[in-house]
Amino acid sequence: MKTHRLLVAAGLIGAIGLGAVVTRASWLGSSERAPGPAKARSVSVEVARAERRTVPVEVDAIGTVTPVASVALKSRLETTIVAVHFEDGAPVREGDLLFTLDARQLDAQIAQAEGSLARDQAQLAGAERDLRRYSDLVAKGATTQVNLDNAKTQVDVLQATIQADQSALDNLRVQKSFTVIRAPISGRISAAAVKVGNFVRPADVAPLATINQIAPVYVAFAIPQRTLGELRDAMDAGASRVVATIPGTQRSETGKVAMVENTVDATTGMITVRGIMDNTAETLWPGTLVSSKLIVRTEHAVVVPSVAIQRSQTGSFVFVIKDNVARVQPVTVLRTAQGLSVVETGLAGDEQVVVDGQLLLLEGTRVEVRPRRAGA
């Protein structure tokens, strides 16, 4: 038994030694076949060039289109509509005939007033003849002074009566002019609230129709109070502009600042600005919400695509490519607009900055520039 155990132990020891030899040889072989240090990998990136060019200093806001003038048409008489001379929503020009009202009652009153005037004029002519006759008789001593004075009084009374008759007639003619309603301004008219045959009166709350002047048109919006000083300087120099764009479309109108409100809203720190647009094509419609852009001035500065700007705890930076190596370049960004960032410090212009692939970059990473995608 002892001999058997010794043989088993010797076999185990031999097996362990053989395994150690084989393992060491394997390790040595692997070390001989191991390659050298791994070659540094290049990161594929897209780049754009920093440009020094003229850029506008602008303020974006949401604006509302309002008409320059709006007129609600109402009847000044209690009468009936006999004709409507426009189509609902049609453009109208100043002086165009819009409504005709029933004028028959006024025509009768005018005829009556004209008759009263003619009667009093005839009586005045007779009184003037009596005055001349009494004057001759008094000169001859054939009548008393009292008769002459009475004749003069009668002439004065009839002259005053004629003046009152003429005033009443003029008033009736003015009243008749109200039976013809014309457009006081040019613009777009609303749908007629009443049609032929309807009875209208001055006390009616709803207007017959409303005319809004659309060309030109106002765009009102609010800007921060910190911009007020620059805006006033730009207005004095005639350099301010306003661009109003309908959201979701490329349709826009350009105009100038027409008015700045005289008070800043203390609760919001905003001030209302009103721009005026020619709007000859009627692009802007009253009541529409538009994207307003106030261009205060233009300046020469370095711009880069906004996607190139990266941010860290120490501030903003961009990756600049030099000799196919990425370098971290701290920058100071003044503002961002329309996908471009205006850089105040850090770039001189004409540098290549990374716009895609920044997540794989570090200081000194080698890069491979690939063409930019269409539309980027």
CSV table of N, CA and C in Angstrom, one decimal, residues 38-197:
chain,number,residue,atom,x,y,z
A,38,ALA,N,-0.3,49.9,-30.0
A,38,ALA,CA,-1.4,50.1,-31.0
A,38,ALA,C,-1.2,51.5,-31.7
A,39,LYS,N,-1.5,51.6,-32.9
A,39,LYS,CA,-1.4,52.8,-33.7
A,39,LYS,C,-2.6,53.7,-33.3
A,40,ALA,N,-2.4,55.0,-33.1
A,40,ALA,CA,-3.5,55.9,-32.7
A,40,ALA,C,-4.5,55.9,-33.8
A,41,ARG,N,-5.8,55.9,-33.4
A,41,ARG,CA,-6.9,55.9,-34.3
A,41,ARG,C,-7.4,57.3,-34.6
A,42,SER,N,-7.7,57.6,-35.9
A,42,SER,CA,-8.2,58.9,-36.3
A,42,SER,C,-9.8,58.9,-36.2
A,43,VAL,N,-10.3,60.1,-35.8
A,43,VAL,CA,-11.7,60.3,-35.6
A,43,VAL,C,-12.2,61.0,-36.8
A,44,SER,N,-13.3,60.5,-37.4
A,44,SER,CA,-13.9,61.2,-38.6
A,44,SER,C,-14.8,62.3,-38.1
A,45,VAL,N,-14.6,63.5,-38.6
A,45,VAL,CA,-15.4,64.7,-38.2
A,45,VAL,C,-15.8,65.5,-39.4
A,46,GLU,N,-16.8,66.3,-39.2
A,46,GLU,CA,-17.1,67.4,-40.2
A,46,GLU,C,-16.7,68.7,-39.7
A,47,VAL,N,-16.3,69.6,-40.6
A,47,VAL,CA,-15.8,70.9,-40.2
A,47,VAL,C,-16.5,72.0,-41.0
A,48,ALA,N,-16.4,73.2,-40.5
A,48,ALA,CA,-16.8,74.4,-41.2
A,48,ALA,C,-15.8,75.5,-40.9
A,49,ARG,N,-15.8,76.5,-41.7
A,49,ARG,CA,-14.8,77.6,-41.5
A,49,ARG,C,-15.4,78.8,-40.8
A,50,ALA,N,-14.7,79.3,-39.8
A,50,ALA,CA,-15.1,80.5,-39.2
A,50,ALA,C,-14.9,81.7,-40.2
A,51,GLU,N,-16.0,82.5,-40.2
A,51,GLU,CA,-16.0,83.6,-41.2
A,51,GLU,C,-16.1,85.0,-40.5
A,52,ARG,N,-15.4,85.9,-41.0
A,52,ARG,CA,-15.5,87.3,-40.5
A,52,ARG,C,-16.3,88.1,-41.6
A,53,ARG,N,-17.5,88.5,-41.1
A,53,ARG,CA,-18.4,89.1,-42.1
A,53,ARG,C,-19.4,90.1,-41.4
A,54,THR,N,-20.2,90.8,-42.1
A,54,THR,CA,-21.2,91.7,-41.6
A,54,THR,C,-22.4,90.9,-41.1
A,55,VAL,N,-22.8,91.1,-39.9
A,55,VAL,CA,-23.9,90.4,-39.3
A,55,VAL,C,-24.8,91.4,-38.6
A,56,PRO,N,-26.1,91.2,-38.7
A,56,PRO,CA,-27.1,92.2,-38.0
A,56,PRO,C,-27.2,91.9,-36.5
A,57,VAL,N,-27.4,93.0,-35.8
A,57,VAL,CA,-27.7,92.9,-34.4
A,57,VAL,C,-29.2,93.0,-34.3
A,58,GLU,N,-29.8,91.9,-33.9
A,58,GLU,CA,-31.3,91.9,-34.0
A,58,GLU,C,-31.9,91.3,-32.7
A,59,VAL,N,-33.2,91.6,-32.6
A,59,VAL,CA,-34.0,91.1,-31.4
A,59,VAL,C,-35.2,90.4,-32.0
A,60,ASP,N,-35.4,89.2,-31.6
A,60,ASP,CA,-36.6,88.4,-32.0
A,60,ASP,C,-37.7,88.5,-31.0
A,61,ALA,N,-38.9,88.5,-31.5
A,61,ALA,CA,-40.1,88.7,-30.7
A,61,ALA,C,-41.3,88.2,-31.4
A,62,ILE,N,-42.4,87.9,-30.7
A,62,ILE,CA,-43.7,87.5,-31.3
A,62,ILE,C,-44.5,88.8,-31.4
A,63,GLY,N,-45.0,89.1,-32.7
A,63,GLY,CA,-45.7,90.3,-32.9
A,63,GLY,C,-47.1,90.0,-33.4
A,64,THR,N,-47.9,91.1,-33.3
A,64,THR,CA,-49.3,91.0,-33.7
A,64,THR,C,-49.6,92.0,-34.8
A,65,VAL,N,-50.2,91.6,-35.9
A,65,VAL,CA,-50.6,92.5,-37.0
A,65,VAL,C,-51.8,93.3,-36.6
A,66,THR,N,-51.8,94.6,-36.7
A,66,THR,CA,-52.9,95.5,-36.4
A,66,THR,C,-53.1,96.5,-37.6
A,67,PRO,N,-54.3,96.8,-37.9
A,67,PRO,CA,-54.5,97.8,-39.0
A,67,PRO,C,-54.1,99.2,-38.6
A,68,VAL,N,-53.7,99.9,-39.6
A,68,VAL,CA,-53.3,101.3,-39.3
A,68,VAL,C,-54.6,102.1,-39.0
A,69,ALA,N,-55.7,101.8,-39.6
A,69,ALA,CA,-57.0,102.5,-39.3
A,69,ALA,C,-58.1,101.4,-39.5
A,70,SER,N,-59.1,101.5,-38.6
A,70,SER,CA,-60.2,100.6,-38.7
A,70,SER,C,-61.5,101.5,-38.5
A,71,VAL,N,-62.5,101.4,-39.4
A,71,VAL,CA,-63.7,102.2,-39.3
A,71,VAL,C,-64.9,101.2,-39.3
A,72,ALA,N,-65.7,101.4,-38.3
A,72,ALA,CA,-67.0,100.7,-38.2
A,72,ALA,C,-68.1,101.6,-38.7
A,73,LEU,N,-68.7,101.1,-39.8
A,73,LEU,CA,-69.8,101.8,-40.5
A,73,LEU,C,-71.1,101.6,-39.8
A,74,LYS,N,-71.8,102.8,-39.4
A,74,LYS,CA,-73.1,102.7,-38.8
A,74,LYS,C,-74.0,103.7,-39.5
A,75,SER,N,-75.3,103.4,-39.3
A,75,SER,CA,-76.3,104.3,-39.9
A,75,SER,C,-76.5,105.5,-38.9
A,76,ARG,N,-76.7,106.7,-39.5
A,76,ARG,CA,-77.0,107.9,-38.7
A,76,ARG,C,-78.5,108.2,-38.8
A,77,LEU,N,-79.3,107.4,-39.4
A,77,LEU,CA,-80.7,107.6,-39.6
A,77,LEU,C,-81.5,106.3,-39.2
A,78,GLU,N,-82.7,106.5,-38.9
A,78,GLU,CA,-83.6,105.4,-38.7
A,78,GLU,C,-84.4,105.2,-40.0
A,79,THR,N,-83.9,104.2,-40.7
A,79,THR,CA,-84.5,104.0,-42.0
A,79,THR,C,-84.2,102.5,-42.5
A,80,THR,N,-84.4,102.2,-43.7
A,80,THR,CA,-84.3,100.9,-44.3
A,80,THR,C,-83.2,100.9,-45.4
A,81,ILE,N,-82.4,99.8,-45.4
A,81,ILE,CA,-81.4,99.6,-46.4
A,81,ILE,C,-82.1,99.2,-47.7
A,82,VAL,N,-81.8,99.9,-48.8
A,82,VAL,CA,-82.4,99.6,-50.1
A,82,VAL,C,-81.3,99.0,-51.1
A,83,ALA,N,-80.0,99.1,-50.8
A,83,ALA,CA,-79.0,98.6,-51.7
A,83,ALA,C,-77.7,98.4,-50.9
A,84,VAL,N,-77.0,97.3,-51.3
A,84,VAL,CA,-75.6,97.1,-50.8
A,84,VAL,C,-74.8,97.0,-52.0
A,85,HIS,N,-73.7,97.8,-52.1
A,85,HIS,CA,-73.0,97.9,-53.4
A,85,HIS,C,-71.6,97.3,-53.3
A,86,PHE,N,-71.3,96.3,-52.4
A,86,PHE,CA,-70.0,95.7,-52.4
A,86,PHE,C,-70.2,94.2,-52.1
A,87,GLU,N,-69.1,93.5,-52.4
A,87,GLU,CA,-69.0,92.1,-52.0
A,87,GLU,C,-68.3,91.9,-50.7
A,88,ASP,N,-68.8,90.9,-49.9
A,88,ASP,CA,-68.2,90.7,-48.6
A,88,ASP,C,-66.7,90.4,-48.7
A,89,GLY,N,-65.9,91.1,-47.9
A,89,GLY,CA,-64.5,90.9,-47.9
A,89,GLY,C,-63.7,91.5,-49.0
A,90,ALA,N,-64.4,92.3,-49.9
A,90,ALA,CA,-63.7,92.9,-51.0
A,90,ALA,C,-62.9,94.1,-50.7
A,91,PRO,N,-61.8,94.4,-51.5
A,91,PRO,CA,-61.1,95.6,-51.3
A,91,PRO,C,-61.9,96.8,-51.7
A,92,VAL,N,-61.9,97.9,-51.0
A,92,VAL,CA,-62.6,99.1,-51.3
A,92,VAL,C,-61.6,100.3,-51.3
A,93,ARG,N,-62.0,101.3,-52.0
A,93,ARG,CA,-61.2,102.5,-52.1
A,93,ARG,C,-62.0,103.7,-51.5
A,94,GLU,N,-61.3,104.6,-51.0
A,94,GLU,CA,-61.9,105.8,-50.3
A,94,GLU,C,-62.9,106.4,-51.3
A,95,GLY,N,-64.1,106.6,-50.8
A,95,GLY,CA,-65.1,107.2,-51.7
A,95,GLY,C,-66.1,106.3,-52.4
A,96,ASP,N,-65.8,105.0,-52.3
A,96,ASP,CA,-66.6,104.0,-53.0
A,96,ASP,C,-68.0,103.9,-52.3
A,97,LEU,N,-69.1,103.8,-53.1
A,97,LEU,CA,-70.4,103.7,-52.6
A,97,LEU,C,-70.6,102.3,-52.0
A,98,LEU,N,-71.0,102.2,-50.7
A,98,LEU,CA,-71.2,101.0,-50.0
A,98,LEU,C,-72.7,100.6,-49.7
A,99,PHE,N,-73.4,101.5,-49.1
A,99,PHE,CA,-74.8,101.3,-48.8
A,99,PHE,C,-75.7,102.5,-49.3
A,100,THR,N,-76.9,102.2,-49.7
A,100,THR,CA,-77.9,103.2,-50.0
A,100,THR,C,-79.1,102.9,-49.1
A,101,LEU,N,-79.5,104.0,-48.3
A,101,LEU,CA,-80.6,103.9,-47.4
A,101,LEU,C,-81.9,104.6,-48.0
A,102,ASP,N,-83.0,104.2,-47.5
A,102,ASP,CA,-84.3,104.8,-48.0
A,102,ASP,C,-84.3,106.3,-47.6
A,103,ALA,N,-84.5,107.1,-48.6
A,103,ALA,CA,-84.5,108.6,-48.4
A,103,ALA,C,-85.8,109.2,-48.8
A,104,ARG,N,-86.9,108.5,-49.0
A,104,ARG,CA,-88.1,109.1,-49.5
A,104,ARG,C,-88.7,110.1,-48.5
A,105,GLN,N,-88.7,109.7,-47.2
A,105,GLN,CA,-89.2,110.6,-46.2
A,105,GLN,C,-88.4,111.9,-46.1
A,106,LEU,N,-87.1,111.9,-46.3
A,106,LEU,CA,-86.3,113.1,-46.3
A,106,LEU,C,-86.6,113.9,-47.6
A,107,ASP,N,-86.8,113.2,-48.7
A,107,ASP,CA,-87.1,113.9,-49.9
A,107,ASP,C,-88.4,114.8,-49.7
A,108,ALA,N,-89.4,114.2,-49.1
A,108,ALA,CA,-90.6,114.9,-48.8
A,108,ALA,C,-90.4,116.1,-47.9
A,109,GLN,N,-89.6,115.9,-46.9
A,109,GLN,CA,-89.3,117.0,-45.9
A,109,GLN,C,-88.5,118.1,-46.6
A,110,ILE,N,-87.6,117.8,-47.5
A,110,ILE,CA,-86.9,118.8,-48.2
A,110,ILE,C,-87.8,119.6,-49.2
A,111,ALA,N,-88.7,118.9,-49.8
A,111,ALA,CA,-89.7,119.6,-50.7
A,111,ALA,C,-90.5,120.5,-49.9
A,112,GLN,N,-90.9,120.1,-48.7
A,112,GLN,CA,-91.7,121.0,-47.8
A,112,GLN,C,-90.9,122.2,-47.4
A,113,ALA,N,-89.6,122.0,-47.0
A,113,ALA,CA,-88.8,123.1,-46.6
A,113,ALA,C,-88.5,124.0,-47.8
A,114,GLU,N,-88.4,123.5,-48.9
A,114,GLU,CA,-88.2,124.4,-50.1
A,114,GLU,C,-89.4,125.2,-50.4
A,115,GLY,N,-90.6,124.6,-50.2
A,115,GLY,CA,-91.8,125.4,-50.3
A,115,GLY,C,-92.0,126.5,-49.3
A,116,SER,N,-91.6,126.2,-48.1
A,116,SER,CA,-91.7,127.3,-47.0
A,116,SER,C,-90.7,128.4,-47.3
A,117,LEU,N,-89.5,128.0,-47.8
A,117,LEU,CA,-88.5,129.0,-48.2
A,117,LEU,C,-89.0,129.9,-49.3
A,118,ALA,N,-89.6,129.3,-50.3
A,118,ALA,CA,-90.1,130.1,-51.4
A,118,ALA,C,-91.3,131.0,-51.0
A,119,ARG,N,-92.1,130.5,-50.1
A,119,ARG,CA,-93.2,131.4,-49.6
A,119,ARG,C,-92.7,132.6,-48.8
A,120,ASP,N,-91.7,132.3,-48.0
A,120,ASP,CA,-91.2,133.4,-47.2
A,120,ASP,C,-90.4,134.4,-48.0
A,121,GLN,N,-89.7,133.9,-49.1
A,121,GLN,CA,-89.0,134.8,-50.0
A,121,GLN,C,-90.0,135.7,-50.7
A,122,ALA,N,-91.2,135.2,-51.1
A,122,ALA,CA,-92.2,136.0,-51.8
A,122,ALA,C,-92.7,137.1,-50.8
A,123,GLN,N,-92.9,136.7,-49.5
A,123,GLN,CA,-93.4,137.6,-48.6
A,123,GLN,C,-92.4,138.7,-48.3
A,124,LEU,N,-91.1,138.3,-48.3
A,124,LEU,CA,-90.0,139.3,-48.2
A,124,LEU,C,-90.0,140.3,-49.3
A,125,ALA,N,-90.2,139.8,-50.5
A,125,ALA,CA,-90.3,140.7,-51.7
A,125,ALA,C,-91.4,141.7,-51.6
A,126,GLY,N,-92.6,141.3,-51.1
A,126,GLY,CA,-93.7,142.2,-50.9
A,126,GLY,C,-93.4,143.2,-49.8
A,127,ALA,N,-92.8,142.7,-48.7
A,127,ALA,CA,-92.4,143.7,-47.6
A,127,ALA,C,-91.4,144.7,-48.0
A,128,GLU,N,-90.5,144.3,-48.9
A,128,GLU,CA,-89.5,145.3,-49.4
A,128,GLU,C,-90.2,146.3,-50.3
A,129,ARG,N,-91.2,145.9,-51.1
A,129,ARG,CA,-91.9,146.9,-51.9
A,129,ARG,C,-92.7,147.9,-51.0
A,130,ASP,N,-93.3,147.3,-49.9
A,130,ASP,CA,-94.0,148.2,-49.0
A,130,ASP,C,-93.1,149.2,-48.3
A,131,LEU,N,-91.8,148.7,-48.0
A,131,LEU,CA,-90.9,149.6,-47.4
A,131,LEU,C,-90.5,150.7,-48.3
A,132,ARG,N,-90.3,150.4,-49.6
A,132,ARG,CA,-89.9,151.5,-50.5
A,132,ARG,C,-91.1,152.5,-50.7
A,133,ARG,N,-92.3,151.9,-50.7
A,133,ARG,CA,-93.5,152.8,-50.9
A,133,ARG,C,-93.6,153.7,-49.7
A,134,TYR,N,-93.5,153.2,-48.5
A,134,TYR,CA,-93.6,154.0,-47.3
A,134,TYR,C,-92.5,155.1,-47.2
A,135,SER,N,-91.4,154.7,-47.7
A,135,SER,CA,-90.2,155.6,-47.7
A,135,SER,C,-90.6,156.8,-48.6
A,136,ASP,N,-91.2,156.6,-49.8
A,136,ASP,CA,-91.5,157.7,-50.7
A,136,ASP,C,-92.7,158.5,-50.0
A,137,LEU,N,-93.6,157.9,-49.4
A,137,LEU,CA,-94.7,158.6,-48.8
A,137,LEU,C,-94.3,159.5,-47.7
A,138,VAL,N,-93.4,158.9,-46.9
A,138,VAL,CA,-92.9,159.7,-45.7
A,138,VAL,C,-92.1,160.9,-46.2
A,139,ALA,N,-91.4,160.8,-47.3
A,139,ALA,CA,-90.6,161.9,-47.9
A,139,ALA,C,-91.6,163.0,-48.4
A,140,LYS,N,-92.8,162.6,-48.9
A,140,LYS,CA,-93.8,163.5,-49.4
A,140,LYS,C,-94.7,164.0,-48.3
A,141,GLY,N,-94.6,163.4,-47.1
A,141,GLY,CA,-95.4,163.8,-46.0
A,141,GLY,C,-96.8,163.2,-46.1
A,142,ALA,N,-97.0,162.1,-46.9
A,142,ALA,CA,-98.3,161.5,-47.1
A,142,ALA,C,-98.6,160.4,-46.1
A,143,THR,N,-97.7,160.0,-45.2
A,143,THR,CA,-97.9,159.0,-44.2
A,143,THR,C,-97.1,159.2,-43.0
A,144,THR,N,-97.3,158.5,-42.0
A,144,THR,CA,-96.6,158.7,-40.7
A,144,THR,C,-95.3,157.9,-40.7
A,145,GLN,N,-94.5,158.2,-39.8
A,145,GLN,CA,-93.2,157.5,-39.6
A,145,GLN,C,-93.4,156.1,-39.0
A,146,VAL,N,-94.5,156.0,-38.3
A,146,VAL,CA,-94.8,154.6,-37.7
A,146,VAL,C,-95.0,153.6,-38.8
A,147,ASN,N,-95.7,153.9,-39.8
A,147,ASN,CA,-95.9,153.0,-40.9
A,147,ASN,C,-94.6,152.5,-41.6
A,148,LEU,N,-93.7,153.5,-41.7
A,148,LEU,CA,-92.4,153.2,-42.3
A,148,LEU,C,-91.6,152.3,-41.3
A,149,ASP,N,-91.7,152.5,-40.0
A,149,ASP,CA,-91.0,151.7,-39.1
A,149,ASP,C,-91.6,150.3,-39.1
A,150,ASN,N,-92.9,150.2,-39.1
A,150,ASN,CA,-93.5,148.8,-39.2
A,150,ASN,C,-93.1,148.1,-40.4
A,151,ALA,N,-93.0,148.8,-41.5
A,151,ALA,CA,-92.5,148.1,-42.8
A,151,ALA,C,-91.1,147.6,-42.7
A,152,LYS,N,-90.2,148.4,-42.0
A,152,LYS,CA,-88.9,147.9,-41.8
A,152,LYS,C,-88.8,146.7,-40.9
A,153,THR,N,-89.6,146.7,-39.9
A,153,THR,CA,-89.7,145.6,-39.0
A,153,THR,C,-90.1,144.3,-39.7
A,154,GLN,N,-91.1,144.5,-40.6
A,154,GLN,CA,-91.6,143.3,-41.3
A,154,GLN,C,-90.6,142.7,-42.2
A,155,VAL,N,-89.8,143.6,-42.9
A,155,VAL,CA,-88.7,143.1,-43.7
A,155,VAL,C,-87.7,142.4,-42.9
A,156,ASP,N,-87.3,142.9,-41.7
A,156,ASP,CA,-86.3,142.2,-40.9
A,156,ASP,C,-86.8,140.8,-40.4
A,157,VAL,N,-88.1,140.8,-40.1
A,157,VAL,CA,-88.7,139.5,-39.6
A,157,VAL,C,-88.6,138.5,-40.7
A,158,LEU,N,-89.0,138.9,-41.9
A,158,LEU,CA,-89.0,137.9,-43.0
A,158,LEU,C,-87.6,137.5,-43.4
A,159,GLN,N,-86.7,138.4,-43.3
A,159,GLN,CA,-85.3,138.0,-43.6
A,159,GLN,C,-84.8,137.0,-42.6
A,160,ALA,N,-85.1,137.2,-41.4
A,160,ALA,CA,-84.7,136.2,-40.4
A,160,ALA,C,-85.4,134.8,-40.6
A,161,THR,N,-86.7,134.9,-41.0
A,161,THR,CA,-87.5,133.7,-41.3
A,161,THR,C,-86.8,132.9,-42.5
A,162,ILE,N,-86.4,133.7,-43.5
A,162,ILE,CA,-85.8,133.0,-44.6
A,162,ILE,C,-84.5,132.3,-44.2
A,163,GLN,N,-83.7,133.0,-43.4
A,163,GLN,CA,-82.5,132.4,-42.9
A,163,GLN,C,-82.7,131.1,-42.1
A,164,ALA,N,-83.8,131.1,-41.3
A,164,ALA,CA,-84.2,129.9,-40.6
A,164,ALA,C,-84.6,128.8,-41.6
A,165,ASP,N,-85.4,129.2,-42.6
A,165,ASP,CA,-85.9,128.2,-43.6
A,165,ASP,C,-84.7,127.6,-44.3
A,166,GLN,N,-83.7,128.5,-44.7
A,166,GLN,CA,-82.5,128.0,-45.4
A,166,GLN,C,-81.7,127.0,-44.5
A,167,SER,N,-81.6,127.3,-43.2
A,167,SER,CA,-80.9,126.4,-42.3
A,167,SER,C,-81.6,125.1,-42.2
A,168,ALA,N,-82.9,125.1,-42.0
A,168,ALA,CA,-83.7,123.9,-42.0
A,168,ALA,C,-83.5,123.0,-43.2
A,169,LEU,N,-83.5,123.7,-44.4
A,169,LEU,CA,-83.3,123.0,-45.6
A,169,LEU,C,-81.9,122.4,-45.7
A,170,ASP,N,-80.9,123.2,-45.3
A,170,ASP,CA,-79.5,122.6,-45.3
A,170,ASP,C,-79.4,121.4,-44.4
A,171,ASN,N,-80.1,121.5,-43.2
A,171,ASN,CA,-80.0,120.4,-42.3
A,171,ASN,C,-80.7,119.1,-42.9
A,172,LEU,N,-81.8,119.3,-43.6
A,172,LEU,CA,-82.4,118.1,-44.3
A,172,LEU,C,-81.5,117.6,-45.4
A,173,ARG,N,-80.8,118.4,-46.1
A,173,ARG,CA,-79.9,117.9,-47.1
A,173,ARG,C,-78.8,117.2,-46.5
A,174,VAL,N,-78.3,117.7,-45.4
A,174,VAL,CA,-77.2,116.9,-44.7
A,174,VAL,C,-77.8,115.5,-44.3
A,175,GLN,N,-79.0,115.5,-43.7
A,175,GLN,CA,-79.6,114.3,-43.3
A,175,GLN,C,-79.7,113.3,-44.5
A,176,LYS,N,-80.1,113.9,-45.6
A,176,LYS,CA,-80.2,113.0,-46.8
A,176,LYS,C,-78.9,112.4,-47.2
A,177,SER,N,-77.8,113.2,-47.1
A,177,SER,CA,-76.5,112.7,-47.4
A,177,SER,C,-76.1,111.5,-46.6
A,178,PHE,N,-76.7,111.3,-45.4
A,178,PHE,CA,-76.5,110.1,-44.6
A,178,PHE,C,-77.1,108.9,-45.2
A,179,THR,N,-78.0,109.0,-46.2
A,179,THR,CA,-78.6,107.9,-46.8
A,179,THR,C,-77.7,107.2,-47.8
A,180,VAL,N,-76.6,107.8,-48.1
A,180,VAL,CA,-75.6,107.2,-49.0
A,180,VAL,C,-74.3,107.1,-48.2
A,181,ILE,N,-73.9,105.8,-47.9
A,181,ILE,CA,-72.7,105.6,-47.1
A,181,ILE,C,-71.6,105.2,-48.0
A,182,ARG,N,-70.5,106.0,-47.9
A,182,ARG,CA,-69.3,105.7,-48.8
A,182,ARG,C,-68.1,105.3,-47.9
A,183,ALA,N,-67.1,104.7,-48.5
A,183,ALA,CA,-65.9,104.3,-47.8
A,183,ALA,C,-65.1,105.5,-47.3
A,184,PRO,N,-64.9,105.7,-46.0
A,184,PRO,CA,-64.1,106.8,-45.6
A,184,PRO,C,-62.6,106.6,-45.8
A,185,ILE,N,-62.2,105.3,-45.9
A,185,ILE,CA,-60.8,105.0,-46.1
A,185,ILE,C,-60.7,103.8,-47.1
A,186,SER,N,-59.5,103.6,-47.6
A,186,SER,CA,-59.2,102.4,-48.4
A,186,SER,C,-58.8,101.3,-47.6
A,187,GLY,N,-59.2,100.1,-48.0
A,187,GLY,CA,-58.8,98.9,-47.2
A,187,GLY,C,-59.7,97.7,-47.6
A,188,ARG,N,-59.8,96.8,-46.7
A,188,ARG,CA,-60.6,95.6,-46.9
A,188,ARG,C,-61.9,95.7,-46.0
A,189,ILE,N,-63.1,95.4,-46.6
A,189,ILE,CA,-64.3,95.5,-45.9
A,189,ILE,C,-64.7,94.2,-45.4
A,190,SER,N,-65.4,94.1,-44.3
A,190,SER,CA,-65.9,92.8,-43.7
A,190,SER,C,-67.2,92.4,-44.4
A,191,ALA,N,-67.7,91.3,-44.0
A,191,ALA,CA,-69.0,90.9,-44.5
A,191,ALA,C,-70.1,91.9,-44.0
A,192,ALA,N,-71.0,92.2,-44.8
A,192,ALA,CA,-72.1,93.1,-44.4
A,192,ALA,C,-73.0,92.4,-43.3
A,193,ALA,N,-73.1,93.1,-42.2
A,193,ALA,CA,-73.9,92.5,-41.1
A,193,ALA,C,-75.4,92.6,-41.4
A,194,VAL,N,-75.8,93.5,-42.3
A,194,VAL,CA,-77.3,93.6,-42.7
A,194,VAL,C,-77.3,93.6,-44.2
A,195,LYS,N,-78.4,93.2,-44.7
A,195,LYS,CA,-78.7,93.2,-46.1
A,195,LYS,C,-79.8,94.1,-46.5
A,196,VAL,N,-80.2,94.0,-47.8
A,196,VAL,CA,-81.3,94.9,-48.3
A,196,VAL,C,-82.6,94.5,-47.5
A,197,GLY,N,-83.3,95.6,-47.1
A,197,GLY,CA,-84.6,95.4,-46.5
A,197,GLY,C,-84.5,95.5,-44.9
